[in-house]
């Protein structure tokens, strides 16, 4: 019953609520359009005032009498001249004259009765133009300023440099248009709106209502939030207002004006509409209660039975069936459900059987894959071991061949020592017979040769140990440069006297990684590069640091001068079991394993190749390790 009432009333509530919202938005839009038109009219008034002052500026700059009075320090005549201009212009609040040194010498202001009078207090004070103002006037000849005025007002100031006909500076004139309480009250009646003046930061400067000054200093700054044209609500003495702001230019300066209109009447209409909506919903709800009871008994109960049966399907082992109780559409639905339940149970049985078969096949596939990967690793290991054995055979054979000479030299020295014990004559004879001078000369060379062979053997063994890094099965910070060098040493038998390796290592930090796995990647790619070069060739290796995807990566580039890869094969080289080598020379798993290792590290591997121009592999891994990796404590 509750759902029936909800589904019956919800659409009506939604449509009515949506209409109320749209109605309120329409009222706000109409209010915004009216306020925006008033704001544009206010901006036009300010523009007209600025144009008028610009006309006066040209007149002042070309007025020879005014420049003459200022140059000759005829202050009374100059004051009389500007006093007449103040009387003839109702928008001017005050006009002041400054000497060529920037000192104020005369000031005339206009009171509320439009009478122009001399400001003796200001003239008697030592007031000067700032050096910054004088520098700007020297450069541009004029400047405009927006400043906070006295007693809830804003001053729009224009300062002009007065020049003689010869271009000599005679002085300066300052004209101020004041938007004060009288002007704000006049504009309020004209626009039928409350008015607020803000500076460029959104702080209030003046307003047509005294309550505006009671708000916090940064209240309107937060409301405007840097948007010079915004609409916001404000309550003034329990009366709701809607305000819109608009930027106003005054020469080089600027300020913002806010105009607000009362929303009291529209709020009253909305309250009446809301009351009517509430009464209508209650009436409809009373009518729907008996209807919902009837619907629950006739329609909803069979549906509940159907829902309960559907829920039983998850816990019962077998099909769920509902007894037929009617021949209506609900009965047809019940019969269809019973048939569906039987089919679902049979499909569930078949699916469980298929899942068991797939689990067995998947287990067998994993075992086969593990064996193939192991075979690929063993094949790669066999190739590496063969090369290492060849490398070890040379120094060991050299040591072994030198041992016979060392044994012979030892016997000769023993004979000479025994002869020396018998006497000096016998000693000299023994030295000549055993070629003592040659033995002494050749013995250090033999020892050095044996040491060099042993050192070479030790380096190979140490390189093999460093390459495998059996003690570093866990993730650690390692030098990729050392890993590449270890790999090159193990492949020296494959590349020496045939391939010239060019390395270029940038300065990068140690990389958090599985070192032995990355060494396997380098081994696979360098082995493929060596095998791709027929005869003599070159391999270029570069290591540097790059940034992409917001993380620092270590990038390794391995390029060879081999025969290259056809374009049709480039996209397939990372596929398992895909190889371009002849049967018996490759399993097609080396690059697939390398791709998996790089992806495990959260990196990327790319290949660029052209036939007969060589192949380049670019490997990138994050320096700070795979996602979520942590360096092992030492």
Short mmCIF file of C-alpha atoms in Angstrom, two decimals, residues 16 472 575:
data_model
loop_
_atom_site.label_atom_id
_atom_site.label_comp_id
_atom_site.label_asym_id
_atom_site.label_seq_id
_atom_site.Cartn_x
_atom_site.Cartn_y
_atom_site.Cartn_z
CA UNK A 16 4.48 20.37 -8.93
CA UNK A 472 67.98 -10.46 -4.21
CA UNK A 575 52.89 -12.89 -28.43
#
